[in-house]
Amino acid sequence: MSPGESTAEARAVRGRAMHNVILTAAIAGLGGLLFGYDTGVIASALLFIEPDFGLSSFGSGLVVAAVPIGAVVGAAFAGRLSDRYGRRILIIGSAIVFIVGALGSAFSEGEALLVISRVVVGIAIGLASATAPVYISEVSPPAVRGRLVTFFQLAVTVGIVVAYGVGLAFEPSEGWRWMLGLGAVPAIFLLVGMMRMPQSPRWLVMAGRGYEAKAVLMHIREDDPSLIDAELDEIADSIVEEPGGWRDLLHPVIRAALAVGVGLAILQQVSGINTVIYFAPTIVGYTGVDSASAAILASVAVGVVNVGMTLVAIRLLDRAGRRPLLLWGSALMAVALSILAFVFILGAGSTTGSIVAVGSLMLYVGAFAVSLGPIFWLLNSEIYPLRVRSKAAAVGTMTNWFFNFLVSLTFLLLIDALGRSGAFFFYAAICVVTFFFCLRLVPETKGKHLEDIQAIFERRAGGAGPPGGGHPDGVTPEPDFSR
Ligand code: BGC
């Protein structure tokens, strides 16, 4: 074979390997659709459930809150279950639970059944959101991991827009049962797709099934066997016999990583994103736009900006790195919210005021979508050592859902207490805190092997050894799978 032919052959192999890994990430990323769809659909569905079931405001609150509460519970169980049965099985399980919950909601005959079904939906979302990003990061080559884990966030944002569309389509017929039941469709895709996907090679090594791990890596990477052997050695070095327990999360190295993961989980929510996602029409209404359809249109535009800028994030994450995006993103979010708050003080009611306010909402959502949106989920899947990864990621996910719930519950109360401008200045101040948090605490993980990221936190913990023994903090050469 001539050198030209062998280069062409090598390129074709890399192309196939890339295709395999992208497909795997895209299917697992569908886990995000469940999450996004429910986030986006409930506001429209609730408009019709309230009169049908004669819900009190407490009852409506319960129907909405059932999902984040269920998600906290689902995420709490995700860590242990995904260590025991594997990431893939758990994602399949979450799709089945979601289908049951979505159909249960669609056919429920009364408030109690509806709330129970929505808790079931929440459990599925908690399981999927704790497990899918970890699975994707464990099958991805380091050079493109950022891009691929962001498929999860992309699916969240697409789910939100699809749900707005479904909400609009079924509004004339007041078809709330259709709105909730159709959530089962992406779950069926996830179920069927994941059944054809491989196990996480890292989980297989941890479960003592190294030979199968090698077969999976050979299949998804189609790479030089010596590189695959090196990757397997590295994975094996980073773990000790058994998955760690909850108490291992107190080890100084894990605590250092959890400070970043849990901190970002809280800041991602407390900087107010879901006030915009859930209440966009209300906020646009505050700016003086008094037609309901214009307000709804503005929320659709917010959803589209969210998807578009997540696509930009996919292109940027593995080039610019995580830190610059987080810093620029949180700074721009603070600026955008401050402009919005000033509009409420100065010009709410005028056309210019409304335009500036809607523009600042777009800037805020766009800045979130290239920074905190995807990067929290990405870091939460990549900064913990394998031995405790699924449990630590579950703690980050639980925290995120709990604060999601808290912020949605308190948004209108905050407006009552601080006024519209006061409330948005408050969220702007949190974005400033986020900026400094990222500046001081978030490490750059771009292009690093998952096993090498552990070394960063070992150094932070004052040179404490890895939890439970394991590999020395050497940095291994990085194979480049991206070309
Ligand atoms: C957040 C969600 C939010 C979504 C908006 C996600 O990263 O965790 O709470 O609704 O982004 O795109």
XYZ file of C-alpha atoms and ligand atoms in Angstrom:
495
model
C 0.000 0.000 0.000
C 1.374 3.454 -0.920
C 1.796 6.091 1.841
C -0.989 8.117 0.199
C -3.388 5.166 0.430
C -2.503 4.445 4.032
C -3.151 8.086 5.007
C -6.495 7.971 3.217
C -7.348 4.707 4.982
C -6.357 6.197 8.368
C -8.533 9.223 7.662
C -11.478 7.006 6.762
C -11.045 5.040 10.010
C -10.950 8.264 12.034
C -14.043 9.471 10.205
C -15.915 6.267 11.089
C -14.738 6.449 14.692
C -15.967 10.028 14.954
C -19.291 9.007 13.479
C -19.677 6.227 16.083
C -18.874 8.448 18.989
C -21.106 11.304 17.770
C -24.015 8.905 17.297
C -23.557 7.492 20.800
C -23.442 10.974 22.319
C -26.440 12.151 20.312
C -28.608 9.219 21.415
C -27.684 9.608 25.076
C -28.145 13.352 24.694
C -31.832 12.679 24.003
C -32.020 12.307 27.791
C -31.945 16.107 27.789
C -35.062 16.251 25.601
C -37.189 14.778 28.366
C -35.963 17.459 30.722
C -36.388 20.331 28.250
C -39.786 19.187 27.000
C -41.283 19.077 30.451
C -39.703 22.415 31.396
C -41.268 24.054 28.361
C -44.702 22.389 28.274
C -46.055 22.713 31.768
C -46.927 26.425 31.661
C -49.233 25.922 28.633
C -50.711 22.677 29.966
C -51.462 24.227 33.337
C -53.696 26.865 31.745
C -56.201 24.106 30.949
C -55.577 21.686 33.816
C -56.521 24.388 36.326
C -60.126 24.804 35.157
C -60.561 21.075 34.321
C -59.586 19.884 37.787
C -60.587 23.079 39.614
C -57.076 23.421 41.015
C -56.392 25.865 43.837
C -53.166 27.900 43.560
C -51.603 25.444 45.987
C -52.746 22.569 43.734
C -51.254 24.246 40.645
C -48.007 24.823 42.513
C -47.966 21.133 43.441
C -48.504 20.003 39.828
C -45.540 22.139 38.745
C -43.280 21.420 41.729
C -43.851 17.650 41.545
C -41.296 17.371 38.723
C -38.312 19.125 40.356
C -39.062 17.308 43.602
C -39.162 13.964 41.773
C -35.941 14.933 39.979
C -34.137 15.485 43.293
C -35.237 11.976 44.332
C -34.280 10.443 40.961
C -30.832 12.057 41.049
C -30.339 10.813 44.617
C -30.748 7.210 43.460
C -28.881 7.663 40.180
C -25.389 7.444 41.690
C -25.780 4.068 43.353
C -27.851 2.535 40.549
C -25.502 3.626 37.787
C -22.520 2.134 39.630
C -24.374 -1.119 40.155
C -26.116 -1.626 36.818
C -24.134 0.633 34.504
C -24.856 4.009 32.938
C -26.510 2.566 29.831
C -29.057 0.434 31.692
C -29.943 3.375 33.892
C -30.606 5.650 30.902
C -32.814 2.903 29.414
C -34.573 2.629 32.790
C -35.135 6.386 32.948
C -36.768 6.324 29.484
C -39.194 3.595 30.632
C -40.038 5.451 33.854
C -40.602 8.622 31.815
C -42.992 6.865 29.425
C -45.002 5.530 32.392
C -45.108 8.997 33.988
C -46.008 10.833 30.765
C -48.840 8.425 29.938
C -49.968 8.426 33.571
C -50.173 12.240 33.465
C -52.053 12.213 30.163
C -54.683 9.751 31.402
C -54.978 10.870 35.014
C -58.502 11.391 36.196
C -57.848 13.664 39.117
C -55.386 15.902 40.893
C -53.805 13.219 43.086
C -53.054 10.884 40.177
C -51.680 13.755 38.149
C -49.337 14.849 40.926
C -48.133 11.251 41.434
C -47.553 10.796 37.689
C -45.585 14.032 37.585
C -43.413 12.902 40.485
C -42.710 9.772 38.374
C -41.793 12.002 35.400
C -39.491 13.973 37.713
C -37.785 10.796 38.950
C -37.059 9.852 35.331
C -35.686 13.319 34.584
C -33.477 13.192 37.689
C -32.102 9.767 36.693
C -31.463 10.864 33.103
C -29.921 14.231 33.933
C -27.523 12.683 36.449
C -26.511 9.812 34.164
C -26.587 10.875 30.501
C -23.824 13.542 30.725
C -21.589 11.119 32.662
C -22.162 8.408 30.064
C -21.332 10.792 27.202
C -18.177 12.070 28.866
C -17.051 8.489 29.526
C -17.353 7.396 25.888
C -15.865 10.585 24.391
C -12.250 11.164 23.355
C -10.850 14.139 25.346
C -10.387 16.402 22.314
C -14.138 16.557 21.627
C -15.658 15.741 25.010
C -16.882 19.321 25.598
C -18.698 19.354 22.295
C -20.314 15.976 22.824
C -21.508 16.457 26.413
C -23.073 19.695 25.177
C -25.413 17.565 23.033
C -27.227 16.983 26.305
C -27.757 20.725 26.852
C -28.662 21.147 23.177
C -31.397 18.556 23.621
C -32.655 20.431 26.706
C -32.996 23.639 24.691
C -34.567 21.894 21.684
C -37.001 20.182 24.076
C -38.061 23.580 25.434
C -38.749 24.991 21.950
C -40.574 21.839 20.786
C -42.720 22.056 23.902
C -43.587 25.713 23.178
C -44.631 24.575 19.683
C -46.721 21.662 21.007
C -48.280 24.041 23.549
C -49.288 26.446 20.781
C -50.583 23.615 18.560
C -52.880 22.146 21.229
C -53.976 25.442 22.741
C -57.057 25.884 20.535
C -58.362 22.426 21.501
C -57.299 22.870 25.147
C -55.503 19.549 24.721
C -53.410 19.434 27.871
C -53.505 15.617 27.918
C -51.840 15.567 24.491
C -49.270 18.117 25.630
C -48.199 15.962 28.587
C -48.598 12.588 26.842
C -46.509 13.515 23.799
C -43.478 13.696 26.096
C -43.456 9.894 25.751
C -42.320 10.244 22.101
C -38.721 11.411 22.733
C -38.559 8.889 25.578
C -39.379 6.092 23.107
C -36.558 7.315 20.838
C -34.200 7.358 23.802
C -35.254 3.852 24.833
C -34.871 2.305 21.385
C -31.664 4.220 20.629
C -29.928 3.366 23.903
C -30.708 -0.337 23.511
C -28.365 -0.301 20.511
C -25.601 1.673 22.233
C -22.607 0.192 24.078
C -21.893 0.245 27.815
C -19.590 2.968 29.123
C -16.040 1.549 28.773
C -15.016 3.252 32.023
C -17.883 1.655 33.931
C -16.960 -1.747 32.421
C -13.386 -1.400 33.712
C -14.722 -0.482 37.139
C -17.031 -3.503 37.067
C -14.009 -5.746 36.359
C -15.050 -6.371 32.747
C -11.886 -5.042 31.117
C -12.135 -7.277 28.069
C -15.583 -5.923 27.185
C -14.290 -2.393 27.804
C -11.592 -3.017 25.228
C -14.121 -4.319 22.728
C -16.281 -1.207 23.225
C -13.322 1.144 22.770
C -12.232 -0.750 19.650
C -15.744 -0.396 18.274
C -16.347 3.264 19.046
C -12.819 4.514 18.430
C -11.643 2.110 15.663
C -8.233 3.423 16.648
C -4.689 2.176 16.912
C -4.821 -0.754 19.407
C -1.764 0.602 21.243
C -3.593 3.870 21.991
C -6.609 1.930 23.182
C -4.392 -0.141 25.466
C -2.853 3.060 26.860
C -6.321 4.490 27.516
C -7.417 1.281 29.232
C -4.299 1.270 31.421
C -4.972 4.824 32.408
C -8.571 4.065 33.331
C -7.497 1.002 35.305
C -4.865 3.033 37.173
C -7.382 5.625 38.213
C -9.606 3.228 40.121
C -9.297 0.784 42.916
C -11.255 -2.411 43.203
C -14.734 -1.111 43.972
C -16.878 1.958 43.368
C -16.596 4.355 46.308
C -19.322 4.905 48.895
C -21.053 8.128 49.930
C -18.474 8.652 52.680
C -15.718 8.858 50.087
C -17.259 12.140 48.980
C -15.735 13.658 52.138
C -12.185 12.910 50.983
C -10.284 16.249 50.527
C -9.742 15.680 46.792
C -13.417 14.988 46.182
C -14.436 17.875 48.416
C -12.290 20.196 46.292
C -14.028 18.941 43.132
C -17.483 19.031 44.742
C -16.935 22.673 45.754
C -16.745 23.464 42.036
C -19.576 21.146 40.920
C -22.049 22.010 43.667
C -21.107 25.710 43.525
C -21.867 25.818 39.797
C -25.065 23.780 40.315
C -26.360 26.464 42.695
C -25.120 29.479 40.701
C -26.533 28.101 37.434
C -29.998 28.269 38.968
C -29.725 31.227 41.340
C -28.578 33.471 38.486
C -32.201 33.285 37.404
C -32.324 31.408 34.086
C -35.582 29.653 34.808
C -37.351 32.868 35.759
C -36.887 33.719 32.081
C -37.575 30.227 30.735
C -40.726 29.718 32.834
C -41.971 33.303 33.062
C -40.797 34.899 29.786
C -44.295 36.025 28.744
C -44.883 37.543 32.203
C -41.551 39.391 32.111
C -42.172 40.638 28.586
C -45.609 41.768 29.796
C -43.886 43.804 32.570
C -41.928 45.685 29.917
C -45.151 47.159 28.598
C -45.962 44.746 25.748
C -49.658 44.231 26.297
C -50.612 41.755 23.577
C -50.553 38.146 24.771
C -49.469 36.823 21.374
C -46.516 39.239 21.212
C -45.466 38.092 24.672
C -45.704 34.423 23.652
C -43.784 35.191 20.454
C -41.057 36.797 22.551
C -40.773 33.584 24.585
C -40.449 31.538 21.402
C -37.659 33.924 20.325
C -35.979 33.401 23.716
C -36.171 29.638 23.128
C -34.679 29.946 19.645
C -31.783 32.122 20.873
C -31.188 29.484 23.552
C -30.872 26.716 20.932
C -28.787 28.853 18.534
C -26.265 29.908 21.152
C -25.971 26.339 22.463
C -24.910 25.388 18.920
C -22.285 28.136 19.124
C -21.142 26.668 22.459
C -20.696 23.276 20.789
C -18.247 24.867 18.349
C -16.395 26.885 20.969
C -16.058 24.681 24.049
C -13.139 22.516 22.960
C -11.360 25.438 21.242
C -11.728 28.410 23.569
C -11.920 26.224 26.683
C -14.421 26.230 29.550
C -13.028 29.116 31.609
C -13.081 31.962 29.060
C -16.658 31.079 28.110
C -17.771 30.998 31.744
C -16.125 34.349 32.474
C -17.474 36.119 29.383
C -20.869 34.497 29.793
C -21.394 35.430 33.447
C -20.146 38.995 32.850
C -22.567 39.466 29.927
C -25.426 37.942 31.925
C -24.776 40.517 34.684
C -24.750 43.373 32.137
C -27.950 42.151 30.445
C -29.879 41.806 33.722
C -28.707 45.227 34.900
C -29.983 46.785 31.655
C -33.324 45.034 32.179
C -33.509 46.311 35.750
C -32.734 49.876 34.571
C -35.519 49.649 31.987
C -37.963 48.859 34.775
C -36.767 51.948 36.641
C -36.629 54.295 33.661
C -38.701 53.387 30.715
C -41.145 50.499 31.160
C -44.149 51.255 29.005
C -42.362 53.061 26.157
C -41.695 51.262 22.879
C -37.948 51.890 23.178
C -38.066 50.531 26.721
C -39.785 47.340 25.534
C -37.312 46.822 22.696
C -34.308 47.338 24.970
C -35.829 44.995 27.578
C -36.565 42.205 25.101
C -33.056 42.671 23.621
C -31.494 42.365 27.062
C -33.483 39.166 27.751
C -32.061 37.720 24.525
C -28.539 38.786 25.458
C -28.968 37.189 28.882
C -30.268 33.880 27.518
C -27.624 33.828 24.750
C -24.825 34.445 27.252
C -26.200 31.687 29.524
C -26.412 29.279 26.597
C -22.706 29.578 25.731
C -21.558 29.437 29.340
C -23.295 28.305 32.525
C -25.960 26.328 30.633
C -23.775 23.669 29.038
C -20.665 24.076 31.182
C -22.272 23.172 34.508
C -23.443 19.842 33.047
C -20.080 19.317 31.362
C -17.931 19.974 34.427
C -20.304 17.978 36.607
C -19.647 14.987 34.352
C -15.871 15.329 34.054
C -14.293 16.673 37.243
C -14.835 13.727 39.610
C -12.604 10.650 39.775
C -14.179 7.533 38.242
C -14.487 5.762 41.552
C -17.012 8.305 42.876
C -18.049 9.959 39.603
C -21.637 8.803 39.447
C -22.343 9.611 43.103
C -20.661 13.017 43.023
C -22.373 13.909 39.734
C -25.668 12.886 41.335
C -25.031 15.298 44.223
C -24.439 18.126 41.703
C -27.611 17.195 39.802
C -29.731 16.982 42.972
C -28.482 20.379 44.084
C -29.254 21.849 40.673
C -32.849 20.543 40.736
C -33.398 21.635 44.294
C -32.345 25.205 43.484
C -34.364 25.107 40.265
C -37.392 24.382 42.441
C -36.472 27.078 44.990
C -35.933 29.832 42.411
C -39.198 29.103 40.565
C -41.037 29.090 43.880
C -39.582 32.383 45.079
C -39.430 34.455 41.857
C -42.845 36.088 42.219
C -42.284 36.553 45.970
C -38.951 38.242 45.219
C -40.696 40.639 42.859
C -43.218 41.442 45.595
C -40.423 42.033 48.092
C -37.827 43.903 45.991
C -39.861 45.198 43.050
C -39.153 44.275 39.422
C -35.913 46.209 39.143
C -34.754 45.054 42.587
C -35.350 41.401 41.676
C -33.341 41.625 38.441
C -30.537 43.578 40.153
C -30.443 40.697 42.644
C -29.981 38.125 39.858
C -27.368 40.426 38.230
C -25.449 40.491 41.519
C -25.479 36.674 41.564
C -23.966 36.710 38.046
C -21.156 38.903 39.392
C -20.600 36.363 42.192
C -20.565 33.639 39.511
C -17.877 35.524 37.582
C -15.553 35.645 40.599
C -16.366 32.066 41.583
C -15.311 30.874 38.113
C -12.245 33.112 38.092
C -10.955 31.685 41.364
C -12.198 28.112 41.445
C -13.022 26.617 38.064
C -10.046 24.828 36.442
C -9.562 24.501 32.681
C -10.366 20.918 31.659
C -10.224 21.372 27.873
C -8.495 18.458 26.091
C -7.504 16.675 29.313
C -8.112 12.996 29.965
C -10.719 12.430 32.677
C -8.015 10.660 34.666
C -5.704 13.704 34.509
C -8.367 16.123 35.732
C -8.195 14.266 39.047
C -4.579 15.466 39.425
C -5.726 19.115 39.443
C -7.877 18.509 42.509
C -5.194 16.415 44.199
C -2.915 19.454 43.990
C -5.696 21.698 45.315
C -6.234 19.394 48.250
C -2.620 20.121 49.259
C -1.137 17.052 47.577
C -3.553 14.603 49.253
C -3.304 11.264 47.467
C -6.168 10.085 45.312
C -9.144 8.700 47.225
C -8.587 5.004 47.864
C -5.104 4.925 46.259
C -4.862 4.820 42.458
C -2.699 6.452 39.896
C 0.107 8.938 40.597
C -0.565 12.448 39.442
C 1.403 12.160 36.227
C 0.065 13.614 33.016
C -0.342 11.135 30.203
C 0.173 12.016 26.534
C -3.095 12.827 24.828
C -3.992 10.958 21.679
C -5.690 13.252 19.202
C -8.874 11.638 17.877
C -10.240 14.779 16.398
C -8.709 14.682 12.923
C -30.605 24.267 33.214
C -32.109 24.312 33.236
C -32.598 25.364 32.246
C -31.994 25.122 30.885
C -32.330 26.220 29.937
C -30.137 23.980 31.825
O -28.745 23.910 31.779
O -30.131 23.272 34.106
O -32.572 24.549 34.523
O -34.003 25.326 32.158
O -30.594 25.004 30.961
O -31.761 26.038 28.687
